[in-house]
Short mmCIF file of C-alpha atoms in Angstrom, two decimals:
data_model
loop_
_atom_site.label_atom_id
_atom_site.label_comp_id
_atom_site.label_asym_id
_atom_site.label_seq_id
_atom_site.Cartn_x
_atom_site.Cartn_y
_atom_site.Cartn_z
CA MET A 1116 3.09 7.59 -21.17
CA ASP A 1117 0.78 4.65 -21.93
CA LEU A 1118 -2.97 4.87 -22.60
CA GLU A 1119 -3.95 3.53 -19.09
CA SER A 1120 -1.67 6.24 -17.48
CA LEU A 1121 -3.20 8.93 -19.73
CA ARG A 1122 -6.68 8.19 -18.45
CA HIS A 1123 -5.64 8.31 -14.82
CA HIS A 1124 -3.75 11.64 -15.55
CA TYR A 1125 -6.95 13.09 -17.21
CA LEU A 1126 -9.04 12.00 -14.26
CA ARG A 1127 -6.77 13.50 -11.70
CA ARG A 1128 -5.82 16.82 -13.52
CA ILE A 1129 -8.80 17.75 -15.60
CA VAL A 1130 -11.88 16.16 -13.81
CA ALA A 1131 -10.84 16.17 -10.14
CA PRO A 1132 -10.73 20.00 -9.41
CA GLY A 1133 -14.55 20.44 -9.98
CA LEU A 1134 -15.73 17.19 -8.50
CA ARG A 1135 -15.60 18.27 -4.86
CA LEU A 1136 -18.21 20.78 -5.71
CA PHE A 1137 -20.69 17.82 -6.68
CA GLY A 1138 -20.08 15.57 -3.59
CA TYR A 1139 -18.66 12.13 -3.07
CA ARG A 1140 -21.51 10.15 -4.65
CA ALA A 1141 -21.18 11.76 -7.93
CA THR A 1142 -17.31 11.56 -7.84
CA GLU A 1143 -17.50 7.92 -6.97
CA ARG A 1144 -19.87 7.14 -9.88
CA LEU A 1145 -17.67 8.93 -12.35
CA ALA A 1146 -14.43 7.44 -11.00
CA VAL A 1147 -15.74 3.78 -11.06
CA ALA A 1148 -17.05 4.30 -14.54
CA MET A 1149 -13.82 5.53 -15.78
CA ALA A 1150 -11.99 2.59 -13.96
CA ARG A 1151 -14.31 0.13 -15.85
CA ARG A 1152 -13.36 1.72 -19.25
CA VAL A 1153 -9.72 1.47 -18.36
CA PHE A 1154 -10.24 -2.27 -17.59
CA ASP A 1155 -11.96 -2.75 -20.85
CA LEU A 1156 -9.04 -1.55 -22.67
CA ASN A 1157 -7.15 -4.83 -21.73
CA THR A 1158 -3.92 -3.10 -21.16
CA PRO A 1159 -0.56 -4.75 -20.18
CA ALA A 1160 -1.30 -3.71 -16.50
CA ARG A 1161 -4.58 -5.59 -16.56
CA ARG A 1162 -2.89 -8.66 -18.09
CA PHE A 1163 -0.13 -8.55 -15.55
CA ALA A 1164 -2.66 -8.21 -12.64
CA HIS A 1165 -4.72 -11.19 -13.93
CA ALA A 1166 -1.66 -13.35 -14.05
CA ARG A 1167 -0.49 -12.34 -10.67
CA ILE A 1168 -3.87 -13.11 -9.18
CA GLU A 1169 -3.90 -16.54 -10.74
CA ARG A 1170 -0.43 -17.27 -9.15
CA ALA A 1171 -1.58 -16.04 -5.77
CA LEU A 1172 -4.79 -18.19 -5.93
CA GLY A 1173 -2.83 -21.19 -7.20
CA ARG A 1174 -0.54 -21.03 -4.18
CA MET A 1175 -2.89 -20.11 -1.50
CA GLY A 1176 -6.27 -21.43 -2.73
CA PRO A 1177 -9.39 -19.22 -3.41
CA PRO A 1178 -9.93 -16.26 -1.05
CA GLY A 1179 -11.74 -17.25 2.13
CA GLU A 1180 -10.72 -20.90 2.05
CA ALA A 1181 -8.13 -22.61 4.18
CA GLY A 1182 -5.62 -25.30 3.00
CA GLY A 1183 -4.14 -23.46 -0.01
CA GLU A 1184 -3.05 -25.61 -2.93
CA PRO A 1185 -5.60 -28.49 -2.54
CA GLN A 1186 -8.48 -26.04 -3.02
CA ALA A 1187 -7.10 -24.57 -6.00
CA ALA A 1188 -6.35 -27.89 -7.61
CA ALA A 1189 -9.83 -29.09 -6.81
CA ALA A 1190 -11.29 -26.09 -8.37
CA GLY A 1191 -9.59 -26.69 -11.52
CA ASN A 1192 -7.63 -24.28 -13.68
CA ASP A 1193 -10.65 -22.75 -15.45
CA ASN A 1194 -12.41 -21.93 -12.22
CA VAL A 1195 -9.27 -20.17 -10.94
CA SER A 1196 -8.92 -18.22 -14.13
CA ASN A 1197 -12.56 -17.13 -13.92
CA LEU A 1198 -12.26 -16.16 -10.32
CA SER A 1199 -9.02 -14.23 -11.17
CA ALA A 1200 -10.74 -12.37 -13.91
CA ALA A 1201 -13.62 -11.39 -11.67
CA ILE A 1202 -11.20 -10.25 -8.89
CA CYS A 1203 -9.17 -8.30 -11.55
CA LYS A 1204 -12.29 -6.44 -12.64
CA THR A 1205 -13.36 -5.70 -9.05
CA ALA A 1206 -9.77 -4.47 -8.34
CA TYR A 1207 -10.12 -1.89 -11.21
CA GLU A 1208 -13.38 -0.59 -9.75
CA HIS A 1209 -11.55 -0.44 -6.48
CA ILE A 1210 -9.12 1.96 -8.00
CA GLY A 1211 -11.99 4.37 -9.01
CA ARG A 1212 -13.32 4.32 -5.49
CA PHE A 1213 -9.83 4.50 -3.93
CA TRP A 1214 -9.14 7.78 -6.09
CA ALA A 1215 -12.51 9.22 -5.29
CA GLU A 1216 -12.12 8.69 -1.45
CA SER A 1217 -8.68 10.43 -1.54
CA LEU A 1218 -10.34 13.68 -2.55
CA PHE A 1219 -12.65 13.66 0.51
CA LEU A 1220 -10.32 12.25 3.25
CA GLN A 1221 -9.40 15.52 4.79
CA ARG A 1222 -12.91 16.79 4.87
CA ARG A 1223 -14.51 13.54 6.44
CA VAL A 1224 -11.89 11.52 8.19
CA GLY A 1225 -9.49 14.31 9.11
CA GLY A 1226 -12.07 16.18 11.22
CA VAL A 1227 -13.78 15.73 14.62
CA ARG A 1228 -16.41 13.35 13.23
CA TRP A 1229 -14.00 10.80 11.76
CA ARG A 1230 -15.57 7.92 13.67
CA THR A 1231 -18.63 8.43 11.68
CA TYR A 1232 -16.88 6.93 8.69
CA VAL A 1233 -14.38 4.40 10.42
CA ARG A 1234 -14.95 1.39 12.48
CA ILE A 1235 -11.83 0.03 14.39
CA ASP A 1236 -11.39 -3.61 15.34
CA ASP A 1237 -9.70 -4.03 18.71
CA GLU A 1238 -8.48 -0.40 19.26
CA THR A 1239 -6.41 -1.31 22.26
CA VAL A 1240 -3.87 -3.27 19.96
CA ILE A 1241 -3.46 -0.14 17.92
CA THR A 1242 -3.16 2.41 20.63
CA GLY A 1243 -0.67 0.17 22.46
CA GLU A 1244 0.00 -1.23 25.96
CA PRO A 1245 -0.57 1.41 28.63
CA GLY A 1246 2.55 2.43 30.58
CA THR A 1247 4.98 0.46 28.42
CA GLY A 1248 6.09 3.46 26.30
CA ARG A 1249 6.86 0.99 23.47
CA GLY A 1250 6.95 2.44 19.92
CA ARG A 1251 4.74 0.91 17.19
CA VAL A 1252 5.63 0.37 13.57
CA PHE A 1253 2.43 -0.02 11.58
CA VAL A 1254 2.92 -1.81 8.35
CA THR A 1255 0.32 -2.04 5.46
CA GLY A 1256 0.23 -2.83 1.79
CA TYR A 1257 -1.47 -1.62 -1.35
CA TYR A 1258 -4.78 -2.77 -0.03
CA GLY A 1259 -8.08 -1.10 0.90
CA ASN A 1260 -7.39 2.57 1.44
CA PRO A 1261 -3.88 3.02 3.07
CA ALA A 1262 -4.39 6.69 3.02
CA ALA A 1263 -7.51 6.40 5.18
CA ALA A 1264 -5.43 4.11 7.47
CA ALA A 1265 -2.97 6.80 7.91
CA VAL A 1266 -5.44 9.50 8.69
CA VAL A 1267 -7.01 7.34 11.27
CA LEU A 1268 -3.85 6.32 12.83
CA GLY A 1269 -3.04 9.90 13.05
CA GLN A 1270 -6.26 10.49 14.98
CA LEU A 1271 -5.57 7.55 17.34
CA CYS A 1272 -1.79 8.25 17.84
CA ARG A 1273 -1.45 11.95 17.47
CA PRO A 1274 0.55 11.93 15.31
CA VAL A 1275 1.61 9.08 13.14
CA HIS A 1276 4.85 9.49 11.13
CA VAL A 1277 4.50 8.22 7.51
CA VAL A 1278 7.47 7.46 5.56
CA VAL A 1279 7.28 9.24 2.27
CA ASP A 1280 7.78 7.03 -0.76
CA TYR A 1281 6.57 8.85 -3.94
CA VAL A 1282 5.85 6.01 -6.18
CA GLN A 1283 5.69 6.01 -9.76
CA GLN A 1284 2.15 4.72 -10.41
CA PRO A 1285 -0.33 7.45 -11.36
CA ILE A 1286 -3.14 5.68 -9.32
CA LEU A 1287 -1.25 6.29 -6.17
CA ARG A 1288 0.15 9.76 -6.29
CA ALA A 1289 -3.26 11.46 -5.84
CA TRP A 1290 -3.77 10.07 -2.38
CA GLN A 1291 -0.23 10.70 -1.39
CA ARG A 1292 -0.61 14.45 -1.93
CA GLU A 1293 -3.89 14.66 -0.16
CA LEU A 1294 -2.48 12.54 2.73
CA TYR A 1295 0.50 14.65 3.56
CA ARG A 1296 -1.71 17.83 4.05
CA ILE A 1297 -3.70 16.33 6.78
CA PRO A 1298 -3.15 17.21 10.44
CA ASN A 1299 -1.61 14.58 12.77
CA VAL A 1300 -0.13 12.85 9.63
CA ARG A 1301 3.58 13.85 9.62
CA PRO A 1302 5.65 12.75 6.56
CA VAL A 1303 9.17 11.62 7.06
CA LYS A 1304 11.49 12.25 3.99
CA ARG A 1305 13.82 9.36 3.09
CA ALA A 1306 16.83 11.33 3.92
CA GLU A 1307 15.60 12.01 7.42
CA THR A 1308 14.63 8.42 8.39
CA GLY A 1309 17.93 7.47 9.97
CA SER A 1310 17.52 10.02 12.71
CA THR A 1311 13.84 10.56 12.92
CA LEU A 1312 12.49 7.03 13.04
CA PRO A 1313 14.63 5.85 16.07
CA ARG A 1314 13.84 9.07 17.94
CA VAL A 1315 10.08 8.67 17.37
CA LEU A 1316 10.02 4.89 18.38
CA LYS A 1317 12.20 5.26 21.46
CA GLY A 1318 9.82 8.13 22.59
CA GLY A 1319 6.78 5.71 22.35
CA GLY A 1320 5.58 7.19 19.00
CA ALA A 1321 4.05 5.65 15.99
CA ILE A 1322 5.29 5.05 12.40
CA LEU A 1323 3.29 3.82 9.33
CA MET A 1324 5.02 2.40 6.35
CA ILE A 1325 4.09 0.33 3.25
CA ALA A 1326 5.76 -3.11 3.70
CA GLU A 1327 5.78 -4.06 0.08
CA HIS A 1328 9.37 -3.33 -0.96
CA HIS A 1329 11.87 -5.39 -3.12
CA ARG A 1330 15.56 -5.47 -2.77
CA PRO A 1331 17.30 -6.43 -6.11
CA ARG A 1332 20.55 -7.32 -4.26
CA GLY A 1333 22.17 -7.26 -0.83
CA ARG A 1334 20.89 -8.76 2.50
CA ALA A 1335 17.15 -9.44 2.47
CA VAL A 1336 14.22 -11.58 3.86
CA GLU A 1337 12.96 -13.76 0.94
CA ILE A 1338 9.21 -14.42 0.92
CA GLU A 1339 6.36 -15.43 -1.33
CA PHE A 1340 3.70 -12.65 -1.31
CA LEU A 1341 0.62 -12.55 -3.35
CA GLY A 1342 2.00 -14.26 -6.39
CA GLU A 1343 5.48 -12.57 -6.34
CA ARG A 1344 8.85 -13.46 -4.98
CA LEU A 1345 9.82 -10.64 -2.69
CA ARG A 1346 13.26 -9.89 -1.15
CA CYS A 1347 12.28 -7.67 1.73
CA TYR A 1348 14.63 -5.23 3.33
CA PRO A 1349 15.37 -6.06 6.98
CA THR A 1350 13.93 -2.82 8.13
CA LEU A 1351 11.26 -4.27 10.34
CA GLU A 1352 13.73 -6.51 12.13
CA ARG A 1353 16.11 -3.62 12.86
CA LEU A 1354 13.34 -1.26 14.15
CA ALA A 1355 12.04 -4.07 16.29
CA GLU A 1356 15.34 -5.05 17.77
CA TRP A 1357 17.07 -1.74 18.00
CA CYS A 1358 14.17 0.24 19.20
CA ASP A 1359 12.25 -2.39 21.19
CA ALA A 1360 9.29 -1.47 18.82
CA SER A 1361 6.16 -3.54 18.17
CA VAL A 1362 5.39 -4.34 14.55
CA ILE A 1363 1.68 -4.36 13.76
CA PRO A 1364 0.22 -5.21 10.35
CA VAL A 1365 -2.94 -3.21 9.61
CA THR A 1366 -5.29 -2.87 6.94
CA CYS A 1367 -8.13 -0.29 6.22
CA ARG A 1368 -10.55 -1.95 3.97
CA ARG A 1369 -13.84 -0.46 2.50
CA ALA A 1370 -17.01 -1.47 4.24
CA ALA A 1371 -20.40 -2.16 2.56
CA GLU A 1372 -21.62 1.51 3.24
CA ARG A 1373 -20.52 4.22 0.86
CA PHE A 1374 -17.33 6.00 2.29
CA SER A 1375 -16.95 3.74 5.30
CA PHE A 1376 -13.81 1.80 6.34
CA LEU A 1377 -12.80 -0.91 8.78
CA LEU A 1378 -9.37 -0.55 10.31
CA GLU A 1379 -8.05 -3.93 11.48
CA ALA A 1380 -4.87 -5.04 13.24
CA HIS A 1381 -3.65 -8.41 12.27
CA GLY A 1382 -1.37 -9.38 15.12
CA VAL A 1383 1.62 -7.98 16.98
CA PHE A 1384 5.27 -9.01 16.20
CA ARG A 1385 8.38 -8.37 18.41
CA PHE A 1386 12.03 -9.16 18.10
CA GLU A 1387 12.90 -12.21 20.29
CA THR A 1388 16.41 -13.28 21.13
CA GLY A 1389 17.10 -16.59 19.66
CA ARG A 1390 14.58 -16.55 16.78
CA ARG A 1391 15.58 -16.68 13.15
CA VAL A 1392 16.55 -13.56 11.43
CA GLY A 1393 13.53 -12.38 9.45
CA ASP A 1394 10.89 -13.88 11.59
CA VAL A 1395 9.35 -10.51 12.28
CA THR A 1396 9.16 -9.62 8.53
CA ARG A 1397 7.84 -13.16 7.66
CA GLY A 1398 5.25 -13.01 10.35
CA ALA A 1399 3.90 -9.66 9.45
CA MET A 1400 3.89 -10.22 5.69
CA ALA A 1401 2.04 -13.53 6.08
CA ALA A 1402 -0.63 -11.73 8.29
CA LEU A 1403 -1.18 -9.03 5.52
CA GLU A 1404 -1.27 -11.67 2.79
CA ALA A 1405 -3.98 -13.60 4.68
CA ALA A 1406 -6.01 -10.47 5.28
CA ILE A 1407 -5.73 -9.27 1.71
CA LEU A 1408 -6.95 -12.58 0.34
CA ARG A 1409 -10.16 -12.45 2.36
CA ASP A 1410 -11.27 -9.66 0.11
CA ALA A 1411 -8.79 -9.74 -2.83
CA GLY A 1412 -10.78 -7.30 -4.98
CA GLN A 1413 -9.58 -4.38 -2.87
CA TYR A 1414 -5.90 -5.02 -3.67
CA LEU A 1415 -3.87 -3.04 -6.28
CA TRP A 1416 -2.80 -6.16 -8.09
CA MET A 1417 -1.28 -4.10 -10.93
CA VAL A 1418 1.27 -2.56 -8.62
CA SER A 1419 4.46 -4.60 -8.40
CA ALA A 1420 7.04 -3.76 -5.95
CA ALA A 1421 9.36 -6.42 -7.22
CA ARG A 1422 8.92 -5.28 -11.02
CA GLU A 1423 9.28 -1.53 -10.18
CA ALA A 1424 12.47 -1.96 -7.92
CA SER A 1425 14.10 -4.18 -10.47
CA ASP A 1426 13.35 -1.79 -13.33
CA ALA A 1427 14.70 1.07 -11.32
CA PHE A 1428 17.73 -0.96 -10.37
CA ALA A 1429 18.33 -1.79 -14.07
CA ALA A 1430 17.69 1.91 -15.05
CA ARG A 1431 20.31 3.08 -12.53
CA GLY A 1432 22.89 0.64 -13.76
CA MET A 1433 22.38 1.73 -17.32
CA ALA A 1434 22.64 5.33 -16.29
CA GLU A 1435 25.84 4.82 -14.30
CA ASN A 1436 27.40 3.05 -17.28
CA ARG A 1437 26.67 5.90 -19.72
CA PRO A 1438 29.60 7.84 -21.17
CA ALA A 1439 30.72 10.88 -19.39
CA SER A 1440 29.55 13.08 -22.18
CA THR A 1441 26.10 13.21 -20.64
CA PRO A 1442 26.67 14.49 -17.17
CA GLN A 1443 23.26 16.33 -17.08
CA GLU A 1444 21.27 13.05 -17.03
CA ARG A 1445 20.29 11.78 -13.59
CA THR A 1446 20.29 8.19 -12.50
CA VAL A 1447 17.02 6.52 -11.22
CA PRO A 1448 17.27 5.77 -7.56
CA VAL A 1449 16.58 2.35 -6.11
CA LEU A 1450 13.50 2.31 -3.94
CA ARG A 1451 14.70 1.87 -0.34
CA PRO A 1452 12.57 1.35 2.78
CA VAL A 1453 13.58 2.99 5.92
CA GLY A 1454 16.75 1.97 7.72
CA SER A 1455 18.12 0.08 4.72
CA ALA A 1456 21.91 -0.28 4.31
CA GLN A 1457 23.38 1.74 1.57
#
């Protein structure tokens, strides 16, 4: 375990149990202070995040500007690097707030007064078209507070089914454990997705999944996403086609007020006969990318779906090639989104 992981582990295991007694304000202050200390360590994760931000800005242009590459070129490499460093520092502070918020989600957003803390942009897009009975697949990324998004969607859809994908990063495990104990949020285990998700969608229900997955080999939709080359599983295409479901990219970003969020939908994508295979995925991921770059400091740049999936794939290959004299060792599974082919 590296030094950055140790700090997150200490914050979660040692500090967290007593913080709820002191309230959110004190919890946030401590979490942000510790996140800044982690940033100051200049760990490999920070250097990776900085480089990834530079690549994303170089391709898209600075956040909030249209036109992509011309803006980045005009700004110059030094300006892009300085902007990337500022975004990276903000992203680490975001980790602290993200973690602190997870401790108070059930108490605040899971109750009857949840609208006190959440504003929704165009709620009719999220709740769906009346009378159609069409299922909805909400897709989000490691941006803002995806746990808050799940809780709010659970309040609106009653319930929302969340695909369980226990990730390796220590900064994400805390909110996952909190999330799956909240009413109207129903986790779907990986082994149950093949039977559960079609039933939910054909019954007009709602699913939430993280869209950032990478397939090391096999059929995939290849895209550029936030400074990385992703090979996305064709999951969204299959659910949209086979279940006649709407695919809706959503984000739940932090607003200016303490512990307040804005849930936004960024378009509705459906399967259409005659379109290119992968258009649903490309459209949804492009919408997420554009939304993220408008406030890039709330994205977890140090989390890499491509790197983690490739590492897991390589680890599984090495484990499968070990001599039979070590049968007790388990292989590392490849991360697979719902509905993916084996």
